[in-house]
Coordinates of C-alpha atoms in Angstrom, one line a residue:
M1 CA 79.2 -49.2 53.7
N2 CA 81.8 -46.3 51.9
V3 CA 80.0 -44.8 49.1
I4 CA 83.2 -44.5 47.1
S5 CA 84.6 -42.3 44.3
E6 CA 84.3 -42.4 40.9
I7 CA 84.6 -40.4 37.5
K8 CA 81.8 -41.5 35.3
S9 CA 80.8 -40.3 32.1
D10 CA 77.4 -36.7 31.6
R11 CA 76.0 -37.1 28.9
G12 CA 80.2 -37.4 27.8
I13 CA 81.3 -34.8 29.9
P14 CA 83.7 -37.1 32.7
T15 CA 82.2 -35.9 36.1
L16 CA 83.7 -36.8 39.4
Y17 CA 80.8 -38.3 41.5
V18 CA 81.4 -38.4 46.3
D19 CA 78.9 -40.1 48.1
G20 CA 76.5 -40.6 44.8
Q21 CA 76.6 -36.8 43.3
P22 CA 78.6 -35.0 41.1
F23 CA 81.2 -33.4 42.7
Q24 CA 83.8 -30.2 42.0
A25 CA 86.3 -30.6 44.5
F26 CA 87.0 -26.5 45.2
A27 CA 91.3 -28.0 46.2
G28 CA 93.9 -26.6 47.5
E29 CA 97.4 -28.4 48.0
V30 CA 99.6 -28.6 50.9
H31 CA 103.3 -27.7 51.9
N32 CA 105.0 -30.7 51.5
S33 CA 105.6 -31.9 55.3
A34 CA 102.0 -29.5 56.5
A35 CA 101.1 -33.6 57.8
Y36 CA 103.7 -34.5 59.6
D37 CA 102.0 -32.5 62.6
P38 CA 98.3 -33.1 62.8
E39 CA 98.9 -29.9 65.5
T40 CA 99.8 -27.7 63.0
M41 CA 97.5 -28.7 60.4
E42 CA 94.9 -27.8 62.9
K43 CA 95.5 -24.6 63.9
E44 CA 97.3 -23.4 60.7
I45 CA 95.5 -25.4 57.6
W46 CA 92.5 -27.4 59.0
Q47 CA 90.2 -24.5 60.8
K48 CA 91.1 -22.1 58.0
M49 CA 89.6 -23.9 54.8
D50 CA 86.4 -21.6 55.5
Q51 CA 88.3 -18.7 54.6
S52 CA 88.2 -19.2 51.1
H53 CA 85.5 -21.7 50.8
L54 CA 87.4 -25.2 49.8
N55 CA 85.6 -28.4 49.8
T56 CA 88.9 -30.1 49.2
L57 CA 92.7 -30.8 50.5
I58 CA 95.4 -32.8 48.8
V59 CA 98.0 -33.7 51.7
P60 CA 100.8 -36.0 51.8
V61 CA 101.1 -39.8 53.2
Y62 CA 104.6 -40.4 53.9
W63 CA 106.4 -44.2 53.2
E64 CA 108.9 -43.5 55.7
T65 CA 106.9 -42.7 58.2
L66 CA 103.8 -45.2 57.2
E67 CA 106.6 -48.4 57.3
P68 CA 109.0 -47.2 59.7
E69 CA 110.8 -50.6 60.0
E70 CA 110.7 -52.8 57.4
G71 CA 106.3 -54.9 57.0
R72 CA 105.6 -52.7 60.3
Y73 CA 102.9 -49.6 59.1
D74 CA 101.5 -46.9 61.4
F75 CA 98.5 -45.5 60.6
A76 CA 99.0 -42.9 63.3
L77 CA 99.4 -39.9 61.0
V78 CA 96.7 -41.0 57.9
D79 CA 93.9 -41.5 61.0
A80 CA 94.9 -38.1 61.9
L81 CA 94.1 -37.0 58.7
L82 CA 91.1 -38.0 58.8
E83 CA 89.6 -37.3 61.7
Q84 CA 90.4 -34.0 61.7
A85 CA 88.7 -33.8 57.8
A86 CA 85.6 -35.5 59.1
R87 CA 85.4 -33.3 61.8
Y88 CA 85.4 -30.4 59.9
E89 CA 83.5 -31.9 56.7
K90 CA 86.2 -31.7 53.9
K91 CA 87.3 -34.2 51.4
L92 CA 90.8 -35.2 51.5
I93 CA 93.1 -36.2 48.0
L94 CA 95.7 -37.8 49.5
L95 CA 99.6 -38.4 47.6
W96 CA 101.4 -40.7 47.9
F97 CA 104.8 -40.0 49.1
G98 CA 106.4 -43.5 47.6
L99 CA 109.2 -44.1 45.4
W100 CA 109.5 -41.0 43.6
K101 CA 109.1 -37.8 44.4
N102 CA 110.2 -34.7 42.3
A103 CA 112.8 -37.2 40.8
E104 CA 115.0 -38.3 43.3
S105 CA 113.4 -40.5 46.3
A106 CA 113.0 -38.4 48.7
Y107 CA 110.2 -39.3 50.9
V108 CA 111.5 -43.9 51.1
P109 CA 112.4 -45.6 54.7
A110 CA 115.3 -45.5 55.8
W111 CA 115.6 -49.0 55.4
M112 CA 116.2 -48.3 52.1
K113 CA 118.0 -45.8 51.9
T114 CA 120.4 -47.3 52.9
D115 CA 120.1 -50.5 50.9
T116 CA 121.5 -49.8 47.6
E117 CA 121.8 -53.3 46.5
T118 CA 118.9 -54.6 47.0
Y119 CA 117.3 -51.0 45.5
F120 CA 119.4 -49.9 43.2
R121 CA 119.8 -46.8 42.1
V122 CA 119.8 -45.2 38.6
E123 CA 122.7 -44.5 37.2
M124 CA 124.5 -41.9 34.2
Y125 CA 125.8 -42.5 31.3
G126 CA 129.3 -43.2 33.1
G127 CA 127.6 -45.3 36.0
E128 CA 127.5 -41.9 38.3
R129 CA 124.5 -42.9 40.7
L130 CA 121.4 -40.6 41.2
N131 CA 119.4 -39.9 44.5
T132 CA 116.8 -41.9 42.4
I133 CA 115.6 -46.2 42.8
S134 CA 115.5 -47.5 39.4
P135 CA 112.2 -48.4 37.6
L136 CA 113.7 -51.6 36.6
C137 CA 114.5 -52.1 40.2
M138 CA 111.5 -54.2 41.1
A139 CA 112.4 -55.3 44.6
A140 CA 111.4 -51.4 45.0
V141 CA 108.3 -51.5 42.7
E142 CA 106.7 -54.6 45.0
K143 CA 107.3 -53.0 48.1
D144 CA 105.4 -49.6 46.9
A145 CA 102.9 -51.2 45.6
A146 CA 102.8 -53.7 49.1
A147 CA 102.9 -50.4 50.8
F148 CA 100.2 -48.4 48.7
T149 CA 97.1 -51.7 49.4
R150 CA 98.0 -50.9 52.8
L151 CA 97.4 -47.9 52.7
M152 CA 94.0 -48.1 50.6
A153 CA 93.1 -51.6 52.5
H154 CA 93.0 -49.2 55.3
I155 CA 91.5 -46.4 53.6
R156 CA 89.2 -49.5 52.7
E157 CA 88.0 -49.9 57.1
R158 CA 88.7 -46.7 59.1
D159 CA 87.3 -43.8 56.5
R160 CA 83.4 -44.8 56.7
N161 CA 82.8 -41.5 56.0
S162 CA 84.4 -41.3 52.2
T163 CA 86.3 -38.7 53.3
V164 CA 89.6 -39.4 51.0
I165 CA 87.5 -39.5 47.2
M166 CA 91.2 -40.1 45.1
T167 CA 94.8 -40.6 45.2
Q168 CA 97.8 -39.6 44.0
V169 CA 100.1 -42.4 42.5
E170 CA 104.1 -40.9 43.4
N171 CA 105.1 -37.5 43.2
E172 CA 106.6 -36.0 39.5
V173 CA 108.2 -39.1 38.7
G174 CA 110.8 -39.0 35.8
L175 CA 114.9 -38.5 35.8
L176 CA 116.8 -34.7 35.7
G177 CA 119.7 -35.1 34.3
T178 CA 120.2 -37.6 31.7
E179 CA 117.3 -38.9 29.4
R180 CA 117.0 -43.1 30.4
D181 CA 119.0 -44.6 33.6
Y182 CA 122.3 -46.9 32.6
C183 CA 122.9 -49.3 35.4
P184 CA 123.3 -52.8 34.0
Q185 CA 119.7 -53.9 34.3
A186 CA 118.6 -51.0 32.4
E187 CA 121.2 -51.6 30.1
K188 CA 119.9 -54.8 29.6
A189 CA 116.0 -54.5 28.9
F190 CA 116.8 -51.8 27.0
A191 CA 118.4 -54.6 24.6
E192 CA 115.8 -56.1 24.3
A193 CA 112.4 -56.5 22.4
V194 CA 109.8 -53.3 21.9
P195 CA 106.9 -54.6 23.7
D196 CA 104.0 -55.5 21.2
C197 CA 101.9 -53.0 23.2
L198 CA 104.0 -50.2 22.6
L199 CA 104.9 -51.0 19.4
A200 CA 100.6 -51.2 18.7
A201 CA 100.1 -47.8 20.5
A202 CA 103.4 -46.0 18.7
E203 CA 102.2 -46.6 15.6
Q204 CA 98.2 -45.5 16.6
A205 CA 99.7 -42.4 17.8
G206 CA 102.4 -42.0 14.5
W207 CA 104.9 -42.7 15.7
I208 CA 106.3 -45.4 13.8
C209 CA 105.3 -46.8 10.7
R210 CA 104.5 -50.3 11.0
E211 CA 106.2 -49.9 7.3
E212 CA 109.8 -48.5 8.2
M213 CA 109.6 -50.4 11.8
N214 CA 109.3 -54.3 9.9
A215 CA 112.0 -52.8 7.5
A216 CA 115.0 -52.3 10.5
E217 CA 117.3 -54.8 10.6
K218 CA 117.4 -54.8 14.3
P219 CA 113.8 -53.1 16.0
G220 CA 115.2 -51.9 19.6
W221 CA 114.6 -48.9 21.4
A222 CA 117.3 -47.3 19.7
E223 CA 115.9 -48.9 15.8
I224 CA 112.7 -47.7 16.3
F225 CA 112.3 -44.1 18.5
S226 CA 116.2 -43.2 17.5
E227 CA 116.9 -39.9 19.4
D228 CA 113.8 -40.1 21.2
A229 CA 114.0 -43.9 22.0
G230 CA 115.7 -43.1 25.9
E231 CA 112.9 -40.7 26.6
I232 CA 110.3 -43.2 25.7
F233 CA 112.3 -46.6 27.4
S234 CA 112.5 -44.4 30.7
A235 CA 108.0 -42.9 30.8
W236 CA 107.5 -47.1 29.8
C237 CA 109.6 -48.1 32.4
F238 CA 108.0 -45.5 34.9
G239 CA 104.6 -46.0 34.0
S240 CA 104.7 -49.4 34.2
A241 CA 106.3 -49.0 37.1
L242 CA 103.1 -47.2 38.1
E243 CA 101.0 -49.8 37.2
K244 CA 101.9 -52.5 39.2
I245 CA 101.5 -50.4 42.8
A246 CA 98.3 -48.1 41.7
S247 CA 96.8 -51.4 40.3
A248 CA 97.7 -53.4 43.5
G249 CA 95.9 -50.8 45.9
R250 CA 92.6 -50.4 44.1
K251 CA 92.1 -54.2 44.0
E252 CA 92.5 -53.3 47.9
Y253 CA 89.9 -50.1 47.5
P254 CA 89.1 -49.2 43.6
L255 CA 89.5 -45.4 44.7
P256 CA 90.2 -43.1 41.1
C257 CA 94.4 -42.6 41.4
Y258 CA 95.8 -40.1 39.2
A259 CA 99.9 -39.3 38.6
N260 CA 100.4 -35.9 38.3
V261 CA 103.7 -35.2 36.2
W262 CA 106.7 -31.7 35.9
L263 CA 106.0 -30.3 32.7
K264 CA 108.3 -29.9 29.4
Q265 CA 109.8 -26.8 30.1
F266 CA 113.1 -24.8 28.3
P267 CA 115.3 -26.2 27.5
W268 CA 113.2 -28.2 26.1
Y269 CA 115.7 -31.6 26.3
A270 CA 114.9 -34.9 28.3
G271 CA 116.7 -34.6 31.6
S272 CA 115.8 -30.9 32.1
Y273 CA 113.0 -32.2 32.9
P274 CA 112.0 -35.3 33.9
S275 CA 113.0 -38.5 31.8
G276 CA 109.7 -40.0 30.9
G277 CA 107.4 -38.7 33.4
P278 CA 104.2 -38.2 31.8
V279 CA 104.9 -35.0 29.7
E280 CA 102.1 -34.1 26.2
D281 CA 104.5 -36.0 24.2
M282 CA 105.0 -39.3 26.4
L283 CA 101.3 -39.6 27.1
W284 CA 100.5 -42.1 24.7
V285 CA 103.1 -44.0 26.3
W286 CA 101.5 -43.5 29.6
K287 CA 98.4 -44.9 28.2
A288 CA 99.5 -47.9 27.5
A289 CA 101.5 -48.4 30.7
A290 CA 99.0 -46.8 33.3
P291 CA 95.9 -47.9 32.1
S292 CA 94.8 -47.9 36.2
L293 CA 95.1 -44.9 36.2
C294 CA 91.7 -42.5 35.4
T295 CA 93.9 -39.2 34.7
I296 CA 97.7 -37.2 33.9
A297 CA 96.9 -34.5 36.5
P298 CA 99.7 -31.2 35.4
D299 CA 101.1 -29.6 37.8
I300 CA 101.3 -25.3 36.6
Y301 CA 103.5 -22.8 37.1
V302 CA 104.1 -21.6 33.5
P303 CA 102.5 -18.7 32.7
Y304 CA 100.4 -20.7 29.3
V305 CA 98.4 -22.0 31.8
A306 CA 95.4 -22.3 29.6
D307 CA 97.7 -23.6 26.9
V308 CA 98.6 -26.6 29.7
M309 CA 94.6 -26.9 30.6
E310 CA 93.6 -27.5 26.6
T311 CA 96.7 -30.1 26.6
Y312 CA 95.8 -31.7 29.1
S313 CA 92.0 -32.4 29.1
R314 CA 90.7 -34.6 26.1
P315 CA 88.8 -37.8 26.2
D316 CA 91.1 -40.2 27.6
N317 CA 92.8 -37.9 29.8
P318 CA 89.5 -35.5 32.4
L319 CA 90.8 -32.5 33.2
L320 CA 92.8 -33.0 36.7
I321 CA 95.0 -30.0 38.1
P322 CA 96.9 -31.0 42.1
E323 CA 99.4 -28.1 41.7
V324 CA 98.8 -24.8 40.0
R325 CA 100.4 -21.3 40.2
K326 CA 98.9 -18.5 43.7
D327 CA 99.0 -15.2 42.0
A328 CA 95.6 -14.0 41.5
V329 CA 95.4 -14.6 38.0
T330 CA 94.8 -18.4 39.9
A331 CA 91.6 -17.4 40.0
S332 CA 90.5 -16.4 36.7
Y333 CA 91.9 -19.8 35.8
A334 CA 89.9 -22.0 38.2
F335 CA 87.0 -20.9 37.2
Y336 CA 87.7 -21.3 33.4
A337 CA 89.2 -24.9 33.9
F338 CA 85.8 -25.6 36.1
M339 CA 83.4 -24.4 33.5
N340 CA 84.7 -24.6 30.9
H341 CA 86.9 -27.4 30.6
H342 CA 84.8 -29.1 33.6
V343 CA 88.2 -30.0 35.5
L344 CA 87.3 -32.5 38.8
C345 CA 89.8 -30.6 40.9
Y346 CA 92.2 -27.5 40.9
A347 CA 94.2 -26.2 44.1
P348 CA 96.7 -23.7 44.6
F349 CA 100.1 -25.6 45.7
G350 CA 100.9 -23.9 49.7
V351 CA 97.2 -23.2 50.2
E352 CA 98.1 -22.4 54.1
D353 CA 100.2 -19.6 52.7
L354 CA 97.2 -17.8 52.1
W355 CA 95.8 -17.3 55.4
Q356 CA 99.1 -16.1 57.2
E357 CA 99.8 -12.9 58.2
E358 CA 102.8 -11.8 56.4
E359 CA 103.6 -13.7 52.8
V360 CA 105.6 -16.4 52.6
Q361 CA 108.3 -17.1 49.8
L362 CA 109.7 -19.6 48.1
P363 CA 113.5 -20.1 48.6
A364 CA 115.6 -18.9 45.2
E365 CA 117.6 -22.1 45.3
V366 CA 114.2 -24.0 44.9
M367 CA 112.6 -21.9 43.1
D368 CA 115.6 -22.5 40.8
A369 CA 115.7 -26.0 40.3
L370 CA 112.5 -27.1 40.4
K371 CA 112.0 -23.5 37.4
L372 CA 109.0 -22.0 39.0
D373 CA 108.1 -19.3 38.3
P374 CA 108.5 -16.6 41.0
L375 CA 105.4 -13.8 40.0
S376 CA 103.4 -17.9 40.2
F377 CA 103.6 -17.3 44.2
D378 CA 103.0 -13.3 44.4
L379 CA 100.1 -13.2 47.0
S380 CA 98.2 -10.6 46.2
G381 CA 94.7 -10.1 45.5
T382 CA 94.4 -14.6 45.6
K383 CA 93.0 -15.2 49.1
E384 CA 89.1 -12.9 48.1
T385 CA 89.7 -13.7 44.8
L386 CA 90.2 -17.1 44.6
G387 CA 87.7 -17.1 47.6
E388 CA 83.8 -15.7 45.9
V389 CA 85.2 -18.1 43.1
Y390 CA 84.7 -21.1 45.0
R391 CA 82.3 -19.5 46.8
L392 CA 79.8 -19.2 43.7
L393 CA 80.5 -22.2 41.8
G394 CA 79.4 -23.8 44.3
E395 CA 76.8 -21.8 44.1
I396 CA 75.9 -22.3 40.3
Q397 CA 76.8 -26.1 40.2
P398 CA 73.1 -26.7 39.4
L399 CA 73.5 -23.7 36.8
Y400 CA 76.7 -25.6 35.3
L401 CA 75.8 -29.0 35.9
K402 CA 72.3 -28.4 33.8
Y403 CA 74.4 -26.0 30.6
R404 CA 77.3 -27.5 30.4
G405 CA 78.2 -29.1 27.7
T406 CA 75.7 -27.1 25.3
P407 CA 76.1 -24.2 22.9
H408 CA 73.7 -22.1 25.8
L409 CA 76.8 -21.3 28.4
K410 CA 80.1 -19.7 26.5
C411 CA 82.9 -19.2 28.7
F412 CA 86.7 -17.3 27.9
L413 CA 89.5 -15.7 29.8
K414 CA 92.4 -13.2 28.6
K415 CA 95.1 -15.9 27.6
T416 CA 98.0 -13.5 27.3
A417 CA 98.6 -10.2 27.3
G418 CA 97.9 -9.1 23.8
E419 CA 94.7 -10.4 23.4
Q420 CA 91.9 -7.5 23.5
G421 CA 88.8 -10.0 23.6
C422 CA 85.8 -12.1 22.0
Y423 CA 82.7 -12.6 20.6
L424 CA 80.2 -15.1 21.8
K425 CA 77.8 -16.1 19.4
F426 CA 73.6 -16.9 20.8
G427 CA 70.2 -17.4 19.3
S428 CA 70.1 -14.6 19.2
Y429 CA 72.2 -12.0 20.4
D430 CA 75.2 -12.0 20.0
A431 CA 77.8 -10.9 23.6
E432 CA 80.7 -8.3 22.6
I433 CA 83.6 -9.0 25.7
Q434 CA 85.8 -6.9 26.1
Y435 CA 88.8 -7.0 29.0
F436 CA 90.4 -5.4 30.9
P437 CA 94.9 -4.4 30.8
Q438 CA 96.3 -6.4 32.9
T439 CA 96.8 -5.3 36.9
A440 CA 99.6 -6.3 39.8
G441 CA 97.2 -8.2 42.4
A442 CA 94.1 -8.8 40.1
P443 CA 93.0 -11.6 38.4
A444 CA 93.0 -12.1 34.5
S445 CA 89.5 -11.3 32.4
A446 CA 87.5 -14.1 32.6
G447 CA 84.5 -15.3 33.0
A448 CA 81.0 -17.2 31.3
V449 CA 77.7 -16.4 29.6
F450 CA 74.5 -17.9 30.5
E451 CA 71.6 -17.7 27.8
L452 CA 68.7 -18.6 29.9
D453 CA 66.0 -18.4 27.0
E454 CA 66.2 -16.4 24.3
N455 CA 65.7 -13.3 26.0
R456 CA 67.5 -13.5 29.4
F457 CA 71.3 -14.3 30.0
L458 CA 73.5 -14.6 33.7
I459 CA 76.4 -12.9 33.3
I460 CA 79.3 -13.7 36.0
G461 CA 82.8 -12.8 35.1
M462 CA 85.4 -10.3 36.4
M463 CA 87.5 -7.2 34.5
C464 CA 85.7 -7.0 31.8
S465 CA 82.6 -5.2 30.1
V466 CA 79.8 -7.2 27.8
K467 CA 77.5 -5.6 25.7
F468 CA 75.2 -7.4 24.2
Y469 CA 74.2 -6.9 20.0
T470 CA 71.3 -8.0 18.0
K471 CA 71.8 -11.1 15.0
P472 CA 74.1 -10.0 12.2
G473 CA 71.5 -8.5 9.3
D474 CA 68.9 -7.9 12.1
H475 CA 68.9 -3.9 12.7
R476 CA 67.0 -3.2 15.2
K477 CA 68.3 -1.9 18.3
V478 CA 68.1 -4.2 22.3
D479 CA 67.2 -3.0 25.6
F480 CA 67.0 -4.0 28.2
L481 CA 63.3 -5.1 30.4
R482 CA 65.0 -5.6 33.6
K483 CA 69.1 -5.6 34.4
E484 CA 69.8 -6.8 37.7
A485 CA 73.3 -6.6 39.6
G486 CA 73.3 -9.5 42.3
T487 CA 75.0 -13.0 43.7
F488 CA 73.7 -16.2 44.4
R489 CA 72.6 -17.2 48.4
D490 CA 72.9 -20.5 49.1
G491 CA 71.6 -21.4 45.4
E492 CA 69.7 -18.9 45.1
W493 CA 69.6 -15.5 43.6
V494 CA 69.7 -12.3 45.3
C495 CA 69.4 -8.9 43.5
G496 CA 71.9 -6.5 44.6
Q497 CA 71.2 -3.2 43.1
R498 CA 67.3 -2.9 40.1
Q499 CA 70.5 -0.9 37.3
N500 CA 68.2 1.1 34.7
G501 CA 70.4 3.8 34.8
D502 CA 73.8 4.6 32.1
E503 CA 74.5 0.8 33.8
K504 CA 72.8 0.0 31.6
I505 CA 74.7 1.2 28.8
V506 CA 77.2 -1.4 29.1
T507 CA 78.2 -4.1 31.8
M508 CA 81.3 -4.2 33.8
M509 CA 82.6 -6.3 36.3
Y510 CA 86.3 -5.8 37.7
N511 CA 88.8 -7.3 40.1
M512 CA 86.0 -9.8 41.7
P513 CA 84.0 -11.9 40.1
G514 CA 80.7 -10.3 39.7
C515 CA 77.0 -11.3 38.1
V516 CA 74.4 -9.5 36.1
K517 CA 70.6 -11.2 34.6
T518 CA 69.1 -9.8 32.1
E519 CA 66.3 -9.6 30.6
M520 CA 66.7 -7.6 27.3
F521 CA 64.2 -7.5 23.6
K522 CA 65.1 -5.8 20.4
Y523 CA 63.8 -2.6 18.4

């Protein structure tokens, strides 16, 4: 019997449990077309994952290959993934590339693509059609739900090793170029009353006032939500469609399901980013529309990664990052995401590029169309630094699980170029963290300090220096009974150097994450 993964609250912290144990997904997401060729997956990805200490791979499943003819299913590519992952003892998160991928319907089967009457497209104001099947097309949504359900049933039957731990439903849904659908079916729905459950959610989220709503002569979408009506309507339509798909699949096999999001970006108007997607402003709509989704997961290529992590880490929304930039700074973000935000999964996109002999870049046209920061794909220094972060996080997991959510574990991250450091306060000592300047091919300043007891500390960090002081009002000085630089291997501390000379004045940590254990006294 499969031990199905689940998300449980552990002392108030959402935690992914896999095989009955807390699990941190040190992951990478492969390029969109990688899973079409199992042989290439074998050589270029599976055989190389251990180089970067990944324990999880995020891989697409394509509806067009799963159901090449209507009602006939082919699970050959899925079975190849299950076999390879089990053989290499890794976990899988499957991306369901169904009706929508990056605001288009690119992966639907040919029999659906060509039947544009039954499976009608989104229309812009004026009648121009987009290459996006409308979320109001219930025939398409029901076909997607049926195919996704067959996929989940197949996983339940074939995945005897509980290899698949999550599924992503669709990919970066929404509408580009328009705030909402203007096809006849959408126009009819937009003219109808706003669903009561959405009105309740809007009132709770502070979007409307019940008195003002009751005063409206015709309380429809436009009257209630004014200039935001189009985006809210789109969010409700897409969220409701994903709820139908996710809930149908989870009835067959209740794996955690989530949706990802193309973030709201400049120039900030709905349609410049996928309107209707679960951007920050629309999270309240998605929470009301799609309760079967365990979380909304941001895809992060913007420079302000820490702000995005803060936004999407909420009591009702466990942080999960299925796509993120893969420059060296991503190692710092990974450390902070796991240690400070308790992220369920962290995954740089196109992870196989890390192991290529020659650097691989997405075409400039793709970068521009998807509004990706080119610096986010600079691979200098990433493979080694991220690999060591993943390795170290795996080694210290028992310590992390013991101390997380307590005042005895404090984390830090250089979030902006102007930040110089921070000051962390503990019971008997305070720690001054000084950040190093950012340099090309190096991570950002990041780390954590564990207060093991009153006088003993474990420091893990990179690109920073650390000094300890007595508490304000205590005019004694601080010195070390013992100071060791080392690391963890097989869960045990390994001392690499006893430091009692100049090194004890200040603890310095550079590009690779370092570990220092100290025992201090006051005099």
